[in-house]
Amino acid sequence: MARRKKIYEGKAKTLFEGPEPGTIVQYFKDDATAFNAEKKDVIEGKGVLNNLLSEYFMVGLGQIGVPTHFLKRLNMREQLVRSCEIVPLEVIVRNYAAGSMSKRLGIDEGTQLPRPIVEYCLKDDALGDPLVSEEHIAAFGWASQQDMEDILSLTLRVNDFMSGVMLAVGIRLIDFKIEFGRVYDGDFQRLVLADEISPDSCRLWDIETGRKLDKDVFRRDLGSLTDAYSEVARRLGVMPNTP
Ligand code: C5P
């Protein structure tokens, strides 16, 4: 492999300088972390599954008109994406209570919410990605009012798309996290969906059995993470042996 410049190494992905200006190679690692990296392991094959699944969701979202950073998949572990300036927010959508919301508000996991609830967390590992309000976002200038309007409408479209795709294969989309980036065309700025969408960043429950098919399998020691992610890929027809 030719030497290339590493731009950033995160918990689950490494970013390298891409072949053209304005592009980045996103490499999906097998590393799994939870609880802000207090729990760690290497799960063979996770990177390949997340690369393929994220490609599948990003391409589908692109087809319904949601702009994304995805350009093309390069191989089993890498995809070429547009370089963008990441908005420092984790955008979480919840359709059913689970995880930190259940803990924080005392709502039983699996309770259907009256409508999708969107939450924002500051992207800051050292602080444990704290929940923030739109007041904080505006006051500290993390995103403009226009950005927030665009983020909300794109996020709800992502939720509708992802919920439908999952429902069609017998999976309930409990919640998920996405990130946005800014790309600049001259003076013109627009937002794109960035990072990844994969079972690492969603909660996915089998509708019939309630089986968890997401990173909670790792967080809560519920069995094989590769089996869970492979099941999602199998149902969606996203096979790891696709060239
Ligand atoms: O932990 P919590 O219940 O707040 O997570 C909500 C959703 O956001 C889950 O699907 C989780 O996997 C995802 N998430 C994430 N990265 C984080 C925090 C949450 O992908 N740093």
CSV table of C-alpha atoms and ligand atoms in Angstrom, one decimal:
chain,number,residue,atom,x,y,z
A,1,MET,CA,0.0,0.0,0.0
A,2,ALA,CA,1.3,3.4,-0.9
A,3,ARG,CA,2.2,5.7,2.0
A,4,ARG,CA,-0.4,8.3,2.7
A,5,LYS,CA,-0.9,11.0,5.2
A,6,LYS,CA,-3.0,10.2,8.2
A,7,ILE,CA,-5.3,13.1,9.1
A,8,TYR,CA,-7.0,11.8,12.2
A,9,GLU,CA,-7.4,8.5,14.1
A,10,GLY,CA,-10.7,8.1,15.9
A,11,LYS,CA,-12.1,5.2,18.0
A,12,ALA,CA,-13.6,3.3,15.1
A,13,LYS,CA,-12.1,5.0,12.0
A,14,THR,CA,-9.0,6.5,10.6
A,15,LEU,CA,-9.0,9.3,8.1
A,16,PHE,CA,-6.3,9.6,5.4
A,17,GLU,CA,-5.7,12.3,2.9
A,18,GLY,CA,-7.6,11.4,-0.3
A,19,PRO,CA,-6.2,11.2,-3.9
A,20,GLU,CA,-7.8,14.5,-5.0
A,21,PRO,CA,-7.9,17.8,-3.1
A,22,GLY,CA,-11.1,18.0,-1.0
A,23,THR,CA,-11.3,14.2,-0.6
A,24,ILE,CA,-10.6,11.9,2.4
A,25,VAL,CA,-10.2,8.2,2.7
A,26,GLN,CA,-12.3,6.9,5.6
A,27,TYR,CA,-10.9,3.5,6.9
A,28,PHE,CA,-13.1,1.4,9.1
A,29,LYS,CA,-11.2,-0.3,11.9
A,30,ASP,CA,-12.3,-3.5,13.8
A,31,ASP,CA,-11.9,-1.7,17.1
A,32,ALA,CA,-15.0,-1.5,19.3
A,33,THR,CA,-15.2,0.9,22.2
A,34,ALA,CA,-18.0,1.8,24.6
A,35,PHE,CA,-18.5,4.1,27.6
A,36,ASN,CA,-16.2,6.7,26.2
A,37,ALA,CA,-13.5,4.1,25.5
A,38,GLU,CA,-13.5,2.6,29.0
A,39,LYS,CA,-14.4,-0.7,27.4
A,40,LYS,CA,-12.4,-1.8,24.3
A,41,ASP,CA,-12.0,-4.8,22.1
A,42,VAL,CA,-11.1,-5.8,18.6
A,43,ILE,CA,-14.0,-7.5,16.8
A,44,GLU,CA,-12.8,-9.1,13.6
A,45,GLY,CA,-14.9,-8.1,10.6
A,46,LYS,CA,-16.7,-5.2,12.2
A,47,GLY,CA,-14.9,-2.6,10.1
A,48,VAL,CA,-15.9,-4.4,6.9
A,49,LEU,CA,-19.6,-4.7,7.9
A,50,ASN,CA,-19.8,-1.0,9.0
A,51,ASN,CA,-18.1,0.1,5.7
A,52,LEU,CA,-20.6,-1.8,3.6
A,53,LEU,CA,-23.6,-0.8,5.7
A,54,SER,CA,-22.7,2.8,5.9
A,55,GLU,CA,-22.2,2.8,2.1
A,56,TYR,CA,-25.7,1.3,1.7
A,57,PHE,CA,-27.4,3.9,3.9
A,58,MET,CA,-25.5,6.9,2.5
A,59,VAL,CA,-26.2,5.9,-1.1
A,60,GLY,CA,-29.9,5.4,-0.3
A,61,LEU,CA,-30.1,8.7,1.5
A,62,GLY,CA,-28.3,10.4,-1.5
A,63,GLN,CA,-31.0,8.9,-3.8
A,64,ILE,CA,-33.8,10.5,-1.8
A,65,GLY,CA,-31.9,13.9,-1.9
A,66,VAL,CA,-30.2,14.0,1.4
A,67,PRO,CA,-26.7,15.4,0.7
A,68,THR,CA,-23.9,13.2,2.1
A,69,HIS,CA,-20.1,13.2,2.2
A,70,PHE,CA,-20.0,9.8,0.6
A,71,LEU,CA,-18.4,9.6,-2.8
A,72,LYS,CA,-17.6,5.9,-3.4
A,73,ARG,CA,-16.4,2.7,-1.6
A,74,LEU,CA,-12.8,1.9,-2.4
A,75,ASN,CA,-12.5,-1.5,-1.0
A,76,MET,CA,-13.8,-3.7,1.9
A,77,ARG,CA,-12.5,-1.3,4.6
A,78,GLU,CA,-12.3,2.1,2.9
A,79,GLN,CA,-14.5,4.7,1.3
A,80,LEU,CA,-13.8,7.9,-0.4
A,81,VAL,CA,-15.6,10.9,1.1
A,82,ARG,CA,-15.7,14.6,0.6
A,83,SER,CA,-13.7,16.5,3.1
A,84,CYS,CA,-15.9,18.7,5.3
A,85,GLU,CA,-15.7,20.8,8.4
A,86,ILE,CA,-17.5,18.7,11.1
A,87,VAL,CA,-20.2,20.5,13.0
A,88,PRO,CA,-19.2,19.8,16.6
A,89,LEU,CA,-22.5,18.2,17.5
A,90,GLU,CA,-23.7,14.6,17.8
A,91,VAL,CA,-27.3,14.6,16.6
A,92,ILE,CA,-29.4,11.9,18.2
A,93,VAL,CA,-32.9,10.9,17.2
A,94,ARG,CA,-35.0,8.7,19.4
A,95,ASN,CA,-38.2,6.9,18.3
A,96,TYR,CA,-38.3,4.6,21.4
A,97,ALA,CA,-36.8,5.2,24.8
A,98,ALA,CA,-33.5,3.4,25.5
A,99,GLY,CA,-30.0,4.0,26.7
A,100,SER,CA,-29.1,7.3,28.3
A,101,MET,CA,-32.7,8.7,27.8
A,102,SER,CA,-34.2,5.8,29.8
A,103,LYS,CA,-31.6,6.4,32.5
A,104,ARG,CA,-32.0,10.1,32.6
A,105,LEU,CA,-35.7,10.3,32.5
A,106,GLY,CA,-36.7,7.0,34.1
A,107,ILE,CA,-38.6,5.8,31.0
A,108,ASP,CA,-38.6,2.0,30.4
A,109,GLU,CA,-36.4,0.9,27.5
A,110,GLY,CA,-38.6,0.1,24.4
A,111,THR,CA,-41.4,2.6,25.3
A,112,GLN,CA,-42.5,4.3,22.1
A,113,LEU,CA,-42.1,8.0,22.2
A,114,PRO,CA,-45.0,10.3,21.2
A,115,ARG,CA,-42.9,11.6,18.3
A,116,PRO,CA,-39.3,11.4,17.3
A,117,ILE,CA,-37.2,13.4,19.8
A,118,VAL,CA,-34.0,15.0,18.6
A,119,GLU,CA,-31.2,15.7,21.0
A,120,TYR,CA,-27.9,17.4,20.6
A,121,CYS,CA,-24.6,16.5,22.3
A,122,LEU,CA,-21.4,18.4,22.2
A,123,LYS,CA,-18.7,16.3,20.4
A,124,ASP,CA,-16.1,16.3,23.1
A,125,ASP,CA,-14.6,13.0,24.3
A,126,ALA,CA,-12.9,14.6,27.3
A,127,LEU,CA,-16.3,15.8,28.6
A,128,GLY,CA,-18.1,12.6,27.6
A,129,ASP,CA,-20.2,14.3,24.8
A,130,PRO,CA,-22.5,16.2,27.1
A,131,LEU,CA,-26.2,16.9,26.2
A,132,VAL,CA,-26.6,20.5,25.2
A,133,SER,CA,-29.6,22.7,24.3
A,134,GLU,CA,-30.1,24.9,21.3
A,135,GLU,CA,-29.5,27.8,23.6
A,136,HIS,CA,-25.9,26.5,24.3
A,137,ILE,CA,-25.4,25.9,20.5
A,138,ALA,CA,-26.5,29.4,19.6
A,139,ALA,CA,-24.7,31.2,22.5
A,140,PHE,CA,-21.4,29.4,21.9
A,141,GLY,CA,-21.6,29.6,18.1
A,142,TRP,CA,-21.3,25.9,17.5
A,143,ALA,CA,-23.8,26.2,14.7
A,144,SER,CA,-25.8,29.0,13.1
A,145,GLN,CA,-29.6,29.3,13.3
A,146,GLN,CA,-29.7,28.3,9.6
A,147,ASP,CA,-27.5,25.3,10.2
A,148,MET,CA,-29.8,24.2,13.0
A,149,GLU,CA,-32.9,24.5,10.8
A,150,ASP,CA,-31.2,22.5,8.1
A,151,ILE,CA,-29.8,19.9,10.5
A,152,LEU,CA,-33.3,19.4,12.0
A,153,SER,CA,-35.0,18.9,8.7
A,154,LEU,CA,-32.3,16.7,7.3
A,155,THR,CA,-32.2,14.6,10.5
A,156,LEU,CA,-36.0,14.0,10.3
A,157,ARG,CA,-35.6,12.9,6.7
A,158,VAL,CA,-32.8,10.5,7.7
A,159,ASN,CA,-35.0,9.1,10.5
A,160,ASP,CA,-38.0,8.5,8.1
A,161,PHE,CA,-35.7,6.8,5.6
A,162,MET,CA,-33.8,4.7,8.1
A,163,SER,CA,-37.0,3.7,10.0
A,164,GLY,CA,-38.6,2.6,6.7
A,165,VAL,CA,-35.6,0.7,5.4
A,166,MET,CA,-35.3,-1.2,8.8
A,167,LEU,CA,-39.0,-1.8,9.2
A,168,ALA,CA,-39.0,-3.5,5.7
A,169,VAL,CA,-36.5,-6.1,7.1
A,170,GLY,CA,-38.2,-6.6,10.4
A,171,ILE,CA,-36.0,-4.3,12.5
A,172,ARG,CA,-37.2,-1.5,14.7
A,173,LEU,CA,-35.0,1.7,14.6
A,174,ILE,CA,-35.0,2.6,18.3
A,175,ASP,CA,-32.5,5.5,18.0
A,176,PHE,CA,-29.4,6.7,16.2
A,177,LYS,CA,-26.7,9.3,16.1
A,178,ILE,CA,-25.5,11.2,13.1
A,179,GLU,CA,-23.0,14.0,12.4
A,180,PHE,CA,-23.0,16.8,9.8
A,181,GLY,CA,-20.3,18.6,8.0
A,182,ARG,CA,-20.0,21.9,6.1
A,183,VAL,CA,-18.7,21.9,2.6
A,184,TYR,CA,-17.8,25.1,0.8
A,185,ASP,CA,-18.4,25.8,-2.9
A,186,GLY,CA,-16.8,29.2,-3.2
A,187,ASP,CA,-18.6,31.4,-0.8
A,188,PHE,CA,-21.6,29.1,-0.7
A,189,GLN,CA,-21.8,26.8,2.3
A,190,ARG,CA,-24.0,23.7,2.6
A,191,LEU,CA,-24.4,20.9,5.1
A,192,VAL,CA,-23.8,17.2,4.3
A,193,LEU,CA,-24.4,14.1,6.3
A,194,ALA,CA,-20.9,13.0,7.4
A,195,ASP,CA,-19.2,10.3,9.5
A,196,GLU,CA,-21.0,7.0,9.2
A,197,ILE,CA,-24.4,5.3,9.8
A,198,SER,CA,-23.9,1.8,11.0
A,199,PRO,CA,-25.0,-0.5,13.9
A,200,ASP,CA,-22.3,1.2,15.9
A,201,SER,CA,-24.3,4.4,15.9
A,202,CYS,CA,-27.9,3.0,15.9
A,203,ARG,CA,-30.0,0.9,18.2
A,204,LEU,CA,-31.7,-1.8,16.1
A,205,TRP,CA,-34.1,-4.4,17.6
A,206,ASP,CA,-35.6,-7.3,15.9
A,207,ILE,CA,-39.4,-6.6,15.8
A,208,GLU,CA,-40.4,-10.2,16.5
A,209,THR,CA,-38.0,-11.2,19.1
A,210,GLY,CA,-36.6,-8.0,20.5
A,211,ARG,CA,-33.1,-9.3,19.8
A,212,LYS,CA,-30.5,-6.4,19.8
A,213,LEU,CA,-28.6,-6.1,16.5
A,214,ASP,CA,-26.4,-3.1,17.4
A,215,LYS,CA,-23.5,-2.0,19.6
A,216,ASP,CA,-25.5,-2.7,22.8
A,217,VAL,CA,-24.5,-6.4,22.1
A,218,PHE,CA,-20.9,-5.3,22.9
A,219,ARG,CA,-21.7,-2.7,25.6
A,220,ARG,CA,-23.9,-5.2,27.5
A,221,ASP,CA,-22.1,-8.5,26.7
A,222,LEU,CA,-25.1,-10.0,24.9
A,223,GLY,CA,-23.2,-12.3,22.5
A,224,SER,CA,-21.4,-11.9,19.2
A,225,LEU,CA,-21.3,-8.4,17.7
A,226,THR,CA,-20.2,-9.8,14.3
A,227,ASP,CA,-23.3,-12.1,14.3
A,228,ALA,CA,-25.6,-9.2,15.1
A,229,TYR,CA,-24.1,-6.9,12.4
A,230,SER,CA,-24.0,-9.7,9.9
A,231,GLU,CA,-27.7,-10.3,10.5
A,232,VAL,CA,-28.5,-6.7,9.7
A,233,ALA,CA,-26.3,-6.9,6.5
A,234,ARG,CA,-27.9,-10.2,5.5
A,235,ARG,CA,-31.4,-8.9,5.8
A,236,LEU,CA,-30.6,-5.8,3.8
A,237,GLY,CA,-28.8,-7.9,1.2
A,238,VAL,CA,-25.5,-6.2,1.9
A,239,MET,CA,-23.0,-9.0,1.7
A,240,PRO,CA,-19.4,-8.8,2.8
A,241,ASN,CA,-18.3,-10.7,-0.3
A,242,THR,CA,-19.6,-7.9,-2.6
A,243,PRO,CA,-16.6,-6.9,-4.7
B,1,C5P,O1,-26.2,6.3,24.8
B,1,C5P,P1,-27.4,7.0,24.2
B,1,C5P,O2,-28.7,6.3,24.6
B,1,C5P,O3,-27.4,8.5,24.4
B,1,C5P,O4,-27.2,6.8,22.6
B,1,C5P,C1,-28.2,7.1,21.7
B,1,C5P,C2,-27.8,6.6,20.3
B,1,C5P,O5,-26.7,7.3,19.8
B,1,C5P,C3,-27.4,5.1,20.3
B,1,C5P,O6,-27.9,4.6,19.1
B,1,C5P,C4,-25.9,5.2,20.3
B,1,C5P,O7,-25.4,4.1,19.7
B,1,C5P,C5,-25.6,6.5,19.6
B,1,C5P,N1,-24.4,7.1,20.0
B,1,C5P,C6,-23.3,7.1,19.2
B,1,C5P,N2,-22.2,7.8,19.7
B,1,C5P,C7,-22.1,8.4,20.8
B,1,C5P,C8,-23.3,8.5,21.6
B,1,C5P,C9,-24.4,7.8,21.2
B,1,C5P,O8,-23.3,6.5,18.2
B,1,C5P,N3,-21.0,9.0,21.2
